Short mmCIF file of C-alpha atoms and ligand atoms in Angstrom, two decimals:
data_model
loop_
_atom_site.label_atom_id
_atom_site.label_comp_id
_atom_site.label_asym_id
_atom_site.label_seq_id
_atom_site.Cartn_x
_atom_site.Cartn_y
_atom_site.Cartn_z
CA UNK S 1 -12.14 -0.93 16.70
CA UNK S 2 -13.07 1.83 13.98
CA UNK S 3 -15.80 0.84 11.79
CA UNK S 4 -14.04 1.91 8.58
CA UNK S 5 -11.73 -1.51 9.55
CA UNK S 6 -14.57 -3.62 11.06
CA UNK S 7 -17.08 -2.96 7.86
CA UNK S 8 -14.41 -3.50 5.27
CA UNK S 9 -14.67 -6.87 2.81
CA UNK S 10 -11.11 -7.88 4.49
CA UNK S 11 -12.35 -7.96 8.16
CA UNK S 12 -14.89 -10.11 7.29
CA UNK S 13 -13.40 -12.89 5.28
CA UNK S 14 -9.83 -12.88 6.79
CA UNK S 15 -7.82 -15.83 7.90
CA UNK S 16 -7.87 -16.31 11.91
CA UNK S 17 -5.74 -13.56 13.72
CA UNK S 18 -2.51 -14.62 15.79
CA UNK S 19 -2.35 -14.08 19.80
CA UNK S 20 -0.98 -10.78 20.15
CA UNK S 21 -1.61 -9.86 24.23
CA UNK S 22 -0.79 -6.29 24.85
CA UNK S 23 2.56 -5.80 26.79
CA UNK S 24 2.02 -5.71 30.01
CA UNK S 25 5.73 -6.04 31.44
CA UNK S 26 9.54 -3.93 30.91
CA UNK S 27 10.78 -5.81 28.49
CA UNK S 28 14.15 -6.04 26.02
CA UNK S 29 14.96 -6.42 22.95
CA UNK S 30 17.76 -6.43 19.38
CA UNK S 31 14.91 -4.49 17.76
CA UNK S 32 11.25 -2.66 18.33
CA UNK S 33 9.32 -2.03 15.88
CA UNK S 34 6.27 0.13 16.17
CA UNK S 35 3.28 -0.42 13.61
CA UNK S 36 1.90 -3.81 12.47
CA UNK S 37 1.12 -3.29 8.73
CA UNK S 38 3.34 -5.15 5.52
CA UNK S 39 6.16 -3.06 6.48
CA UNK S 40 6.35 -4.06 10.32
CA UNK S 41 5.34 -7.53 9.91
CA UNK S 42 8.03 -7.79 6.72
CA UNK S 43 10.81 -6.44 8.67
CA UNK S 44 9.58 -8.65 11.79
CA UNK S 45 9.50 -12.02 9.78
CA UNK S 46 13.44 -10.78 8.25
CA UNK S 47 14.79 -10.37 11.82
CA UNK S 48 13.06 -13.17 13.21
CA UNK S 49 14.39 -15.43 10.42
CA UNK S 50 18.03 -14.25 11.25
CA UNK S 51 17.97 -15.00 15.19
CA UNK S 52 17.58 -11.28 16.38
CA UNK S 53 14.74 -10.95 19.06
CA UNK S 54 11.89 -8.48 17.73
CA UNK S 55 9.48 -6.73 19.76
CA UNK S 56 6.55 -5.61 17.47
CA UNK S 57 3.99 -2.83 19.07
CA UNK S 58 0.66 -2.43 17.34
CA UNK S 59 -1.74 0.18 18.34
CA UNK S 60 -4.64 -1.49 17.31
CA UNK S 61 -4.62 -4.78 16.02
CA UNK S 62 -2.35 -6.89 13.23
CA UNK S 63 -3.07 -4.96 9.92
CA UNK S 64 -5.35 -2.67 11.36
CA UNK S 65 -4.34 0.39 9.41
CA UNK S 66 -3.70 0.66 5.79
CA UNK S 67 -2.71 -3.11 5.54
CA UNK S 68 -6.16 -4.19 6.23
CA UNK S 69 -8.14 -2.20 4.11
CA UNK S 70 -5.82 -2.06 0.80
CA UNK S 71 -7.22 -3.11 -2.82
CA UNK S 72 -4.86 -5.84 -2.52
CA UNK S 73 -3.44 -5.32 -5.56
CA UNK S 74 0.49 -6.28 -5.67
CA UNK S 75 1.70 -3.47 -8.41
CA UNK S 76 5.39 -3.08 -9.69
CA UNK S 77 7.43 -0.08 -9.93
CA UNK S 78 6.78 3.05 -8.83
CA UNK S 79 4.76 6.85 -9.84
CA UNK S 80 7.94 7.73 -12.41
CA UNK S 81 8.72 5.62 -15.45
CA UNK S 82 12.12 3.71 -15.04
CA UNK S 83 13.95 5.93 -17.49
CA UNK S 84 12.96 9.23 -14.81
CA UNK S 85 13.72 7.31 -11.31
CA UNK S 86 17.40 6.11 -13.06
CA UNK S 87 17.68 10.27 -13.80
CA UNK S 88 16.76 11.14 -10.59
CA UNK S 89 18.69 8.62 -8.67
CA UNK S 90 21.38 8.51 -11.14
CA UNK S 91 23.42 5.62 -13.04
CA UNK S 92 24.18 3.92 -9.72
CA UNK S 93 21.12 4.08 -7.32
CA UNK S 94 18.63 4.61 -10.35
CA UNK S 95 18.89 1.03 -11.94
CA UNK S 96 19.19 -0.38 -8.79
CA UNK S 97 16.14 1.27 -7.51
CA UNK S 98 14.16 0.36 -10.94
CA UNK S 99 15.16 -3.26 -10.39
CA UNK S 100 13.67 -3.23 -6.56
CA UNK S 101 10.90 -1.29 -7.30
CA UNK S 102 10.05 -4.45 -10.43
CA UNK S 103 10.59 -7.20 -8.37
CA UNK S 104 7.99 -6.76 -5.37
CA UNK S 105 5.41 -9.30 -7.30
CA UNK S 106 8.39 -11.66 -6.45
CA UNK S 107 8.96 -10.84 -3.09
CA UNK S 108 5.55 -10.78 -1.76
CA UNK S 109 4.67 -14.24 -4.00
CA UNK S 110 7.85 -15.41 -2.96
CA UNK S 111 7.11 -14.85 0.79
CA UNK S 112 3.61 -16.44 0.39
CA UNK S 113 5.03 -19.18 -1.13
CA UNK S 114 7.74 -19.78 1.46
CA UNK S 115 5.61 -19.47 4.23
CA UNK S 116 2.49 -20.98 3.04
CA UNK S 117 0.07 -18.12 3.56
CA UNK S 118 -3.39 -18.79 2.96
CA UNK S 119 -4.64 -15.58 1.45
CA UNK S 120 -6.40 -16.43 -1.70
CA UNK S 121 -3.11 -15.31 -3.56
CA UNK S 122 -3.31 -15.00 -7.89
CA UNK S 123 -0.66 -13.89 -9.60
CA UNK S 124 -2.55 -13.66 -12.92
CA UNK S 125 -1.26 -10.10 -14.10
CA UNK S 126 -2.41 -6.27 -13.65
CA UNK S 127 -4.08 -4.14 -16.18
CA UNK S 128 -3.89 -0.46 -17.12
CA UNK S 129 -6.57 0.84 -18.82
CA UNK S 130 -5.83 4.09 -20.66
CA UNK S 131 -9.40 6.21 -20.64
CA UNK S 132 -7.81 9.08 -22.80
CA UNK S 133 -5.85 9.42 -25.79
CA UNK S 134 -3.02 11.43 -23.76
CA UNK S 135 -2.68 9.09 -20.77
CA UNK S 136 -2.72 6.02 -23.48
CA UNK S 137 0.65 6.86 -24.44
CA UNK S 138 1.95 7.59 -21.15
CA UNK S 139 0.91 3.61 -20.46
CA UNK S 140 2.40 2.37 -23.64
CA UNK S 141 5.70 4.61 -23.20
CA UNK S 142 5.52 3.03 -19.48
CA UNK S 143 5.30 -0.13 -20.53
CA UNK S 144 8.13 0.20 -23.38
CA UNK S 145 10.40 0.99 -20.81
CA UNK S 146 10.00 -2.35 -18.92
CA UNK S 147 9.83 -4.40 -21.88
CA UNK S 148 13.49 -2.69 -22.79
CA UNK S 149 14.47 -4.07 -18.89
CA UNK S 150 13.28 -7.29 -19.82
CA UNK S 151 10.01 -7.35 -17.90
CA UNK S 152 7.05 -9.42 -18.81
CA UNK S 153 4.89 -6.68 -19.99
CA UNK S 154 2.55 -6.20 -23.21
CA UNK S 155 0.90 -3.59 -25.09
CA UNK S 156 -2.97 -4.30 -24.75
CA UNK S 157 -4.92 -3.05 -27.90
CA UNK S 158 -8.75 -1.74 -27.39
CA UNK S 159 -10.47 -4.98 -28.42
CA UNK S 160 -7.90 -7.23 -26.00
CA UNK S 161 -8.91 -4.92 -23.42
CA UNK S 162 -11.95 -5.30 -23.53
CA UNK S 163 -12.00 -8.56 -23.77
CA UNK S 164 -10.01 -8.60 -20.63
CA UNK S 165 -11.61 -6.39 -18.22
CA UNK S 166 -15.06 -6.99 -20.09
CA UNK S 167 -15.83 -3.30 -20.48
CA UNK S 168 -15.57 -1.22 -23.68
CA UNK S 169 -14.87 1.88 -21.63
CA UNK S 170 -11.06 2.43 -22.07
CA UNK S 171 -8.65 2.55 -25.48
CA UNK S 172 -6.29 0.23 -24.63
CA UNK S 173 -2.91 0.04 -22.04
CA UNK S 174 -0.76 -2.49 -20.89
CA UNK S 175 -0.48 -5.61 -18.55
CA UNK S 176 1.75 -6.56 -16.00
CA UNK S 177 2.71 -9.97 -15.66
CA UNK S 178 4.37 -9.50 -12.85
CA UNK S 179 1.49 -8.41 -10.82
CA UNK S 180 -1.49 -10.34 -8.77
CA UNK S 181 -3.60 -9.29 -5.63
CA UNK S 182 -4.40 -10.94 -2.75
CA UNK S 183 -6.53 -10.70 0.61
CA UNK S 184 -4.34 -8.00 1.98
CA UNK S 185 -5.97 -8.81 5.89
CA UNK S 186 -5.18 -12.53 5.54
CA UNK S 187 -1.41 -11.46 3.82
CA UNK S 188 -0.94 -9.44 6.75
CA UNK S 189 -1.67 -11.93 9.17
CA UNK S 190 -0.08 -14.44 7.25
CA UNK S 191 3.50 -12.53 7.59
CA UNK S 192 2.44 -11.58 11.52
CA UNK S 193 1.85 -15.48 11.80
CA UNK S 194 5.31 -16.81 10.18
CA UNK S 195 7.14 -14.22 12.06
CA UNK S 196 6.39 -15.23 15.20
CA UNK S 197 6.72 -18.77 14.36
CA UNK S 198 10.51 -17.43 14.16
CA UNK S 199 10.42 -16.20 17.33
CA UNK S 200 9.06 -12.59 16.73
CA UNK S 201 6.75 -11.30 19.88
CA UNK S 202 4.01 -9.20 18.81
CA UNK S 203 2.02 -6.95 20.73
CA UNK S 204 -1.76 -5.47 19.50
CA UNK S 205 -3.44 -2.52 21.90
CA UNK S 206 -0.62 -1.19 22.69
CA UNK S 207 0.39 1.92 21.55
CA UNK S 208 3.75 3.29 21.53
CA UNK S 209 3.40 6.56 23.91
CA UNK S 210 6.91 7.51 23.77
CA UNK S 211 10.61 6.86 22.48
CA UNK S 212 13.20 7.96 24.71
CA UNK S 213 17.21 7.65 24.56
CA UNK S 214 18.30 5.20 27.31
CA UNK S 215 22.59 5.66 27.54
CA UNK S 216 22.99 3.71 23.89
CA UNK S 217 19.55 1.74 23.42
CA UNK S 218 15.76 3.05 23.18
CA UNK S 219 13.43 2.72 25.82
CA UNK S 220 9.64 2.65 23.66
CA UNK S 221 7.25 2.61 26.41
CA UNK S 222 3.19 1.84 25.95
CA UNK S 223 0.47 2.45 28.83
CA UNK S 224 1.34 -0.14 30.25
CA UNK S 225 4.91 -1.57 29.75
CA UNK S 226 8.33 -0.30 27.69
CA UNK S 227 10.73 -2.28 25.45
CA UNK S 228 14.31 -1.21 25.85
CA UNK S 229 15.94 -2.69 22.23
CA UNK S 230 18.90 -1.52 20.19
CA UNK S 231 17.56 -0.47 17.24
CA UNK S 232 13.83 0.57 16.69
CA UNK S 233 11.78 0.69 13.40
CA UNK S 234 8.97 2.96 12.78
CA UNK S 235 6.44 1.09 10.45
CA UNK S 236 3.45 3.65 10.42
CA UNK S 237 3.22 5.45 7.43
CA UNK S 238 -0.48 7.48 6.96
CA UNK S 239 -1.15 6.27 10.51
CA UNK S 240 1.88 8.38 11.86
CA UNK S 241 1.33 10.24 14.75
CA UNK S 242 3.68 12.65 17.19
CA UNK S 243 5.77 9.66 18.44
CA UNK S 244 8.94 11.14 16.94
CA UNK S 245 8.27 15.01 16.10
CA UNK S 246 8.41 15.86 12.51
CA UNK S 247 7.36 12.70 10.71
CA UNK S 248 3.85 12.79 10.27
CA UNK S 249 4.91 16.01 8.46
CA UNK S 250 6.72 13.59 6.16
CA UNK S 251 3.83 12.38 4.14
CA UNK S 252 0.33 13.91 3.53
CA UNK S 253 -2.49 11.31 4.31
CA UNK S 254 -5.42 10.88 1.82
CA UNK S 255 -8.38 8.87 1.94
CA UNK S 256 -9.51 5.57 -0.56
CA UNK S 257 -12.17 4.43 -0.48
CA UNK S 258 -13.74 0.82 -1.66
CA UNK S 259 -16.57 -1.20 -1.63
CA UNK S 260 -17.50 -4.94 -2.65
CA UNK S 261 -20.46 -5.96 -4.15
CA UNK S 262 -22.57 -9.05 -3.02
CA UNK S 263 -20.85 -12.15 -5.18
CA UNK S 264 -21.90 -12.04 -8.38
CA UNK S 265 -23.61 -14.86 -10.23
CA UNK S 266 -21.68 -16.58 -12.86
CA UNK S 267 -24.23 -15.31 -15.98
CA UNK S 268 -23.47 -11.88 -15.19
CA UNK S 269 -20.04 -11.72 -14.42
CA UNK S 270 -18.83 -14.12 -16.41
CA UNK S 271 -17.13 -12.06 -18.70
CA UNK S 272 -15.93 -9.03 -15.57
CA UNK S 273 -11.92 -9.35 -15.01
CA UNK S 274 -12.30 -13.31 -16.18
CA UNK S 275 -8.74 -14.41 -16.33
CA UNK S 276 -8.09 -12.93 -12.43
CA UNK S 277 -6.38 -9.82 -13.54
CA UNK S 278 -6.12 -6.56 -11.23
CA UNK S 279 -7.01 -3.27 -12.81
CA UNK S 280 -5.97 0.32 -12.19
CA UNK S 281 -6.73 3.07 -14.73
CA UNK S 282 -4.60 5.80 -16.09
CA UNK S 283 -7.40 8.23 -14.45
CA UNK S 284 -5.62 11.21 -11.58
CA UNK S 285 -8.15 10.19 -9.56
CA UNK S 286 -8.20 6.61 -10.12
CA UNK S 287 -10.28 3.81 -10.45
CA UNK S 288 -9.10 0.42 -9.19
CA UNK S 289 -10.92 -2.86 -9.67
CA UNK S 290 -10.73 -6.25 -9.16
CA UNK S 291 -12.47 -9.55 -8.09
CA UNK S 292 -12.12 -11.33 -4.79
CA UNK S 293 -11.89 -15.28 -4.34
CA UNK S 294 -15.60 -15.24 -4.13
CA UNK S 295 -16.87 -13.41 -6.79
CA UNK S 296 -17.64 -9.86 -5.96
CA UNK S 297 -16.61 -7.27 -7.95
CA UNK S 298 -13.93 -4.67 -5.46
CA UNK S 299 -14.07 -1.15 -7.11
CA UNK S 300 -11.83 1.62 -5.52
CA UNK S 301 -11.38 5.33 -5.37
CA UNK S 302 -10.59 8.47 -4.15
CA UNK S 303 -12.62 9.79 -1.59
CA UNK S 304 -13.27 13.23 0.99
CA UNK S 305 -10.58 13.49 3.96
CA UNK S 306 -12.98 12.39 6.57
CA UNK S 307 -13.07 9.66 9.10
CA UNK S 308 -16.30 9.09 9.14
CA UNK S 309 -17.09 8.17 5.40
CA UNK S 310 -19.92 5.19 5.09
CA UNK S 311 -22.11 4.19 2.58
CA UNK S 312 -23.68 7.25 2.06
CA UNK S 313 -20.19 8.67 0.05
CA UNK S 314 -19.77 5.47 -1.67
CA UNK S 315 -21.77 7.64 -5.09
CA UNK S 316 -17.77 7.91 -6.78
CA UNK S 317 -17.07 3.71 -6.40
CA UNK S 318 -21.14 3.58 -7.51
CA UNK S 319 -20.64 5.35 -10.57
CA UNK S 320 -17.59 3.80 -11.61
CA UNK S 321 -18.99 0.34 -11.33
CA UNK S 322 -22.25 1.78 -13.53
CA UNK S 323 -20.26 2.72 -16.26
CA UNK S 324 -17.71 0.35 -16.53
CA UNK S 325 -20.67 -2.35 -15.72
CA UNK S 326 -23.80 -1.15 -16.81
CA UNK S 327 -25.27 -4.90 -16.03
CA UNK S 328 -24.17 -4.76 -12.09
CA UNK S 329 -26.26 -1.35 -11.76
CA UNK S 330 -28.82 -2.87 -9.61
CA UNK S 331 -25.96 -5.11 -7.95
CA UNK S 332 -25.69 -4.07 -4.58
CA UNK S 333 -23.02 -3.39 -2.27
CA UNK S 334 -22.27 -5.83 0.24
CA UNK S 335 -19.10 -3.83 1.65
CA UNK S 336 -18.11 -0.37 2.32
CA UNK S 337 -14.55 1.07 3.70
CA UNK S 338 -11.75 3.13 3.72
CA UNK S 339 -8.33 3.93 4.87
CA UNK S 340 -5.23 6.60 4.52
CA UNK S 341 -2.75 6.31 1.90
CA UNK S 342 0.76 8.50 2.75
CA UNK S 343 1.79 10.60 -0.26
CA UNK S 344 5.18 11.93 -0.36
CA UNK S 345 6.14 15.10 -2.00
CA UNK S 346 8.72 13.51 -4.60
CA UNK S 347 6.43 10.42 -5.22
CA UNK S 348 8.62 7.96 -4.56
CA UNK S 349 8.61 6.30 -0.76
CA UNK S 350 10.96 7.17 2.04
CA UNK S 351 13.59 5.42 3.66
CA UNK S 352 15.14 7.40 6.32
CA UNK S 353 17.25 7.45 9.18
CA UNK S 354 15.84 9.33 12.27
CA UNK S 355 18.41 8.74 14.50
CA UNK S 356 21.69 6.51 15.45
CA UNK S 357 19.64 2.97 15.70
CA UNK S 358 16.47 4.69 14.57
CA UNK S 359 14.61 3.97 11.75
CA UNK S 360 11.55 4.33 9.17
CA UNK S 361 9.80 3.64 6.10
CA UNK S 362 6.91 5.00 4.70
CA UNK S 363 5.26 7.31 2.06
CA UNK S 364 4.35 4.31 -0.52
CA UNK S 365 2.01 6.50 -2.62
CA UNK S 366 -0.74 3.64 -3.10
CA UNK S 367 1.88 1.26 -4.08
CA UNK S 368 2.37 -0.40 -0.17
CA UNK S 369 1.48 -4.11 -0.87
CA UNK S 370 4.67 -4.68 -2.76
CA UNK S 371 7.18 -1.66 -1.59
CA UNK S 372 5.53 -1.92 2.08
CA UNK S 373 6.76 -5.24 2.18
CA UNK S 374 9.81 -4.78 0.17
CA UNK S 375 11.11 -1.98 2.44
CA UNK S 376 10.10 -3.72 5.51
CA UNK S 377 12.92 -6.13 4.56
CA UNK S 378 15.91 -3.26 3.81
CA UNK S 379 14.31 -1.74 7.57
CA UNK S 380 15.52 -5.01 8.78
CA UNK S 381 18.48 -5.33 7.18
CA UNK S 382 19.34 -1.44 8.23
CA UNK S 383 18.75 -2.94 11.89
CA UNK S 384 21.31 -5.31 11.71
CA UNK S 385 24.14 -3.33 10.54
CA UNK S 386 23.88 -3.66 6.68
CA UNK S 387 25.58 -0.33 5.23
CA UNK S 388 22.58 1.91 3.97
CA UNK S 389 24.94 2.48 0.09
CA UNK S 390 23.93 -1.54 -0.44
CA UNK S 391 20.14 -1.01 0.14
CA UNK S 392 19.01 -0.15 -3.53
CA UNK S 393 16.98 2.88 -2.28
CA UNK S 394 18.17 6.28 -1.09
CA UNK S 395 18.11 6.01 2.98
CA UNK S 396 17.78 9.82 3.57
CA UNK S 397 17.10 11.67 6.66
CA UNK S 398 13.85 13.35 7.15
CA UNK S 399 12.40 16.43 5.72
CA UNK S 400 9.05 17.32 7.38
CA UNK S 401 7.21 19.23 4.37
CA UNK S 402 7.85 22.88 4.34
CA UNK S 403 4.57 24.63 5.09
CA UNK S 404 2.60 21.58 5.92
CA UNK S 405 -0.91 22.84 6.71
CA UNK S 406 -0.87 24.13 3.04
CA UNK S 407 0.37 21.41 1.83
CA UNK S 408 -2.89 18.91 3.05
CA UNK S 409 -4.98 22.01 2.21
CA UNK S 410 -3.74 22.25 -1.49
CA UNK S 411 -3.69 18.22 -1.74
CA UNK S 412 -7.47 18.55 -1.44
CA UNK S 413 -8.03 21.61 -3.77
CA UNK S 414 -5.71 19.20 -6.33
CA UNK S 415 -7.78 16.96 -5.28
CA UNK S 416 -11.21 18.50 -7.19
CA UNK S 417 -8.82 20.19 -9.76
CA UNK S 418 -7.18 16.18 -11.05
CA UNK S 419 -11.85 15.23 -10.86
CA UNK S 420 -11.95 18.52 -13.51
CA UNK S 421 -9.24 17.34 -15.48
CA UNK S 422 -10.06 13.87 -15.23
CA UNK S 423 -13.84 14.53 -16.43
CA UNK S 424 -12.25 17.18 -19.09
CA UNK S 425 -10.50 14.33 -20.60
CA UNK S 426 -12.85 11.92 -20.65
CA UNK S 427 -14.97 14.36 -23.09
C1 FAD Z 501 -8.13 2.03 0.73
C2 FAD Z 501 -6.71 1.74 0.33
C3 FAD Z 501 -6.44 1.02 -0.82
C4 FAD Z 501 -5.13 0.73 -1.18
N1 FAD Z 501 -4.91 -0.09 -2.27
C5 FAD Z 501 -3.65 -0.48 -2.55
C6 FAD Z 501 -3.43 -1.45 -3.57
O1 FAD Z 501 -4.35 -2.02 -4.16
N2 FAD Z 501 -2.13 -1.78 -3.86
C7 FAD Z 501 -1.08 -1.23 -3.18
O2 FAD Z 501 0.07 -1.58 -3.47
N3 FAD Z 501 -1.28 -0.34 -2.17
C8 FAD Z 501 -2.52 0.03 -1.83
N4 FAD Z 501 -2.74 0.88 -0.79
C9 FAD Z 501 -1.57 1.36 -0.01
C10 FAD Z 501 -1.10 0.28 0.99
O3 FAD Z 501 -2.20 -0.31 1.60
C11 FAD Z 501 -0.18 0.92 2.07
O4 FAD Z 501 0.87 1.59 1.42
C12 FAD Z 501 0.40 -0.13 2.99
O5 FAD Z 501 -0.62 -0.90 3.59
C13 FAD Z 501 1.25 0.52 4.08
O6 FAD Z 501 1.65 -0.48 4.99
P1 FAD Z 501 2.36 -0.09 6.34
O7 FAD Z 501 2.62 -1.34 7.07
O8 FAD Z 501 3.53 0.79 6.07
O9 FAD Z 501 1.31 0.83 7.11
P2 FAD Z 501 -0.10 0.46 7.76
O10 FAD Z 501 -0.65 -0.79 7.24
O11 FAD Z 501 -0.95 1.69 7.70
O12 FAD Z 501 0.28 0.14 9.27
C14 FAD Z 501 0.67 1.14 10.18
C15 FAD Z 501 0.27 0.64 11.57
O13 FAD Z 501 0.92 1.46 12.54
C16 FAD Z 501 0.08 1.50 13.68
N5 FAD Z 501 0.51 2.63 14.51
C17 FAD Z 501 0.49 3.96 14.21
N6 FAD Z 501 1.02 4.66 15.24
C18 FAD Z 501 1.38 3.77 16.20
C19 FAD Z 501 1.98 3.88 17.50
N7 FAD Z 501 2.30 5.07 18.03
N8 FAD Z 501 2.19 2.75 18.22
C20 FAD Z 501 1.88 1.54 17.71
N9 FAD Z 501 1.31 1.37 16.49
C21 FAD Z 501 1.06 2.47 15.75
C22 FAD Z 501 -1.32 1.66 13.07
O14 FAD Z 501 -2.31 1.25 14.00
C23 FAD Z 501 -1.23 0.77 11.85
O15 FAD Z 501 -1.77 -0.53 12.08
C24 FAD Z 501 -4.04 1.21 -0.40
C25 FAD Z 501 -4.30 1.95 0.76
C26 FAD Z 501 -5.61 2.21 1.13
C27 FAD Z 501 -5.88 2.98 2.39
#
C-alpha cells in the first residue's frame, strides 16, 4: 500500500471496506472490468443491477487510485462553457453532452440516495471564486450560460462571497447549486458495496497482467487466475499502464496534491465555508477548498510530478490556506496526500472503443467524481449492446498523443508558465 493512499484524510476516516479476495481461480464472465475507482465501481453497480455477471479486477484495493484521494468535490459540466462543447460537438451531440455533463450532482446524489451510502454526503452548492478581473468574467459568462439552460446557478457579488467562503481574497464568481462533495473513499466503497450486493464479484490485489483474444470473448488473466467474459471495460484512467498498448498515451497524468488540517474549533472557523459549500477558484493552477464532516479545513493544489511528495512539498496548499485564512496560520496539518489526475488533450474526457467488446473511459480532467461515475454508467450500457449514437458523449476510438514524451515534458514547463501567469494576475 503506497503511503500517498495510506496518509491521505480519506484512508483514515473511511467507511469499512467490502471483502474483495484476490482471484485465485479461471473464471467467466458477461463483463470484466479492470480498475476499481467511480468509473469501475459505477459501471459494476449498472450491470449488476441489470442481471449481467461482472467480474471487477483491482490492482490494489477498492478506490485505491484517484478515487481515494480526490477533493471530493461533485462539480458539473465540464473545462468549455456549454455554448463551446454544443460548437464542438455540434447541434446534436453538443446539447446532449451539455445536459450529461450538468446532471452528474444528480447522478452521484441520486446513487447515494438509492443505495444508502454512508459517506458524509452535502449537497449544499459549489463556489467559484474569481481572483482576477479577467477570469471574473469568464465565471460570470460561465455561469450565464447555465442560467440560460435553466440551471440553478447565481452570480455571487464580492461582499456575498465573502461572506460565503469567509475570505476577502477573491472579487466575486458564481455558485453551483447543483454541486456538493462527499468522502470520496467511503463513496467509492459505498458503490463497490451496493454492487456486489447485486451480484457483482470484485477482486482487490490482483492486477490485470494481460488481455488476450480468446475465439470471440477476452481472456484477462492476473498472477494468479484469468476471467474469460464477453465484453471488458477498462476503468483506469491516470493509473493506466501497458495493459492495452497505446492508452496510457491517451491522457497525460499530473499530480494534486491536498492536505487537511487538524479539526478546527468552532471560534475560529466559524465563519470558513459555513453553509457546507465546495470551492474551486478561477486560478490555472488552482486552489480547491472545502470542509470535511469533522471540521478540518481540505485545501488542494497542484503539485511536482513525483511519487514521493510528503509533507515537506505541502509549502503551495500552506500558503494558500495563509492567505485565504490568515487566522489558521498556526493551524496545523493533520493530513498530507496526493494522487494523478488524467488530462486529455481536447479537455473534455474520453469514451472510446478499443476493440469489438472492448472498452474505456477516462481522461476526466479533475472533474472524475461526477463524469467518473457518470461514464461508468454509459461503459455499462456500451457492454450490453446499447448503440454508442444514444450515449450523449462522442464514443471515439483512441488516439495515443502524437509525440508523447513532449507532451508530459511541456505539461510541466506549462505547468510553471500557468504559476507565472497566475501570480502575474494576481498583481
Ligand atoms: C488529488 C486529487 C484531487 C481530485 N479532486 C477532485 C475533485 O474534487 N472533484 C472531481 O470531480 N475530481 C477530482 N479529481 C479527479 C477524480 O478523482 C478522478 O477523475 C476519478 O477518481 C477517476 O476515477 P476512475 O475510477 O476513472 O480512476 P481511479 O480512481 O484512478 O481508479 C483506477 C484504478 O485502476 C486500477 N488499475 C490500474 N491498472 C490496473 C490493472 N492493470 N489491473 C487492475 N487494476 C488496475 C488502479 O489501481 C486504480 O485503483 C481529483 C484527483 C486527484 C488525484
Amino acid at each position: 500500500m503506497s503511503q500517498s493512499y495510506s496518509s491521505s484524510l480519506w484512508a483514515n476516516t473511511a467507511a469499512p471496506d467490502i471483502q474483495a479476495p484476490a482471484l485465485q481461480s479461471q473464471d467467466q464472465a458477461d463483463v470484466a472490468i479492470i480498475g476499481a475507482g467511480f468509473t469501475g465501481c459505477a459501471a459494476a453497480l449498472a450491470l449488476a443491477s441489470r442481471g449481467t455477471t461482472v467480474r471487477v479486477l483491482e490492482s490494489h484495493s477498492i478506490g485505491w487510485g484517484a478515487s481515494g484521494r480526490t477533493g471530493g468535490q461533485v462539480i458539473p459540466g465540464l473545462k468549455y462553457d456549454p455554448s463551446v462543447l454544443e460548437s464542438m460537438f455540434g447541434p446534436d451531440l453538443g446539447p446532449r453532452l451539455v445536459a450529461a455533463a450538468g446532471s452528474v450532482g444528480d447522478e452521484v446524489f441520486g446513487l447515494i440516495k438509492q443505495h444508502d451510502i454512508s459517506c458524509d454526503a452535502q449537497r449544499k452548492g459549489w463556489l467559484q471564486p474569481a481572483f482576477s478581473g479577467p477570469s471574473l468574467e469568464l465565471a460570470l459568462r460561465r455561469c450565464e450560460q447555465w442560467q440560460q439552460r435553466g440551471a440553478p446557478v447565481t452570480a455571487v457579488s464580492k461582499e456575498r462571497m465573502a461572506q460565503l467562503l469567509g475570505t476577502d481574497h477573491y472579487l466575486g464568481g458564481w455558485e453551483d447549486l447543483r454541486a456538493g462533495h462527499v468522502q470520496p473513499l467511503s463513496y467509492t466503497r459505498g458503490l463497490a458495496a451496493a454492487a456486489q450486493k447485486a451480484g457483482a464479484v470484485f477482486h482487490t490485489d490482483s492486477p490485470a497482467v494481460s488481455l488476450t483474444r480468446q475465439g470471440l470473448k477476452w481472456r484477462v488473466s492476473t498472477p494468479r487466475g484469468s476471467i474469460t467474459a464477453d465484453q471488458v471495460l477498462i476503468a483506469t484512467n491516470g493509473y493506466t499502464d501497458k495493459l492495452w498498448p497505446g492508452l496510457a498515451r491517451t491522457v497525460v497524468p499530473m499530480i494534486s496534491f491536498q492536505a487537511a488540517t487538524v479539526p478546527i474549533p468552532a471560534a475560529l472557523g466559524k465563519s470558513i465555508l459555513a453553509q457546507g459549500h465546495a470551492a474551486s477558484d478561477t486560478r490555472r493552477l488552482l486552489w480547491y477548498f472545502r470542509r470535511d464532516a469533522h471540521g478540518r479545513l481540505i485545501m488542494g493544489g497542484r503539485a511536482p510530478y513525483r511519487e514521493d511528495l510528503g509533507p515537506a512539498d505541502a509549502g503551495y496548499v500552506r500558503n494558500a490556506v495563509n492567505t485565504l485564512y490568515p487566522q489558521l496560520a498556526s493551524t496545523p496539518f493533520e493530513f498530507h496526500w496526493f494522487g494523478r489526475v488524467a488530462m486529455t488533450q481536447d479537455h473534455v474526457p474520453h469514451l472510446h472503443r478499443l476493440d469489438n467488446g472492448l472498452w474505456a473511459a477516462l481522461g476526466y480532467n479533475g472533474r472524475g467524481v461526477g463524469m467518473a461515475t457518470l461514464l461508468g454508467r454509459y461503459l455499462a450500457d456500451l457492454a450490453i449492446g446499447v448503440a454508442p449514437g444514444e450515449i450523449p458523449f462522442p464514443v471515439t476510438s483512441m488516439q495515443p498523443i502524437f509525440g508523447y514524451p513532449f507532451t508530459r515534458m511541456a505539461a510541466r514547463v506549462l505547468t510553471t508558465y500557468y504559476r507565472v501567469r497566475d501570480q502575474l494576475e494576481t498583481a
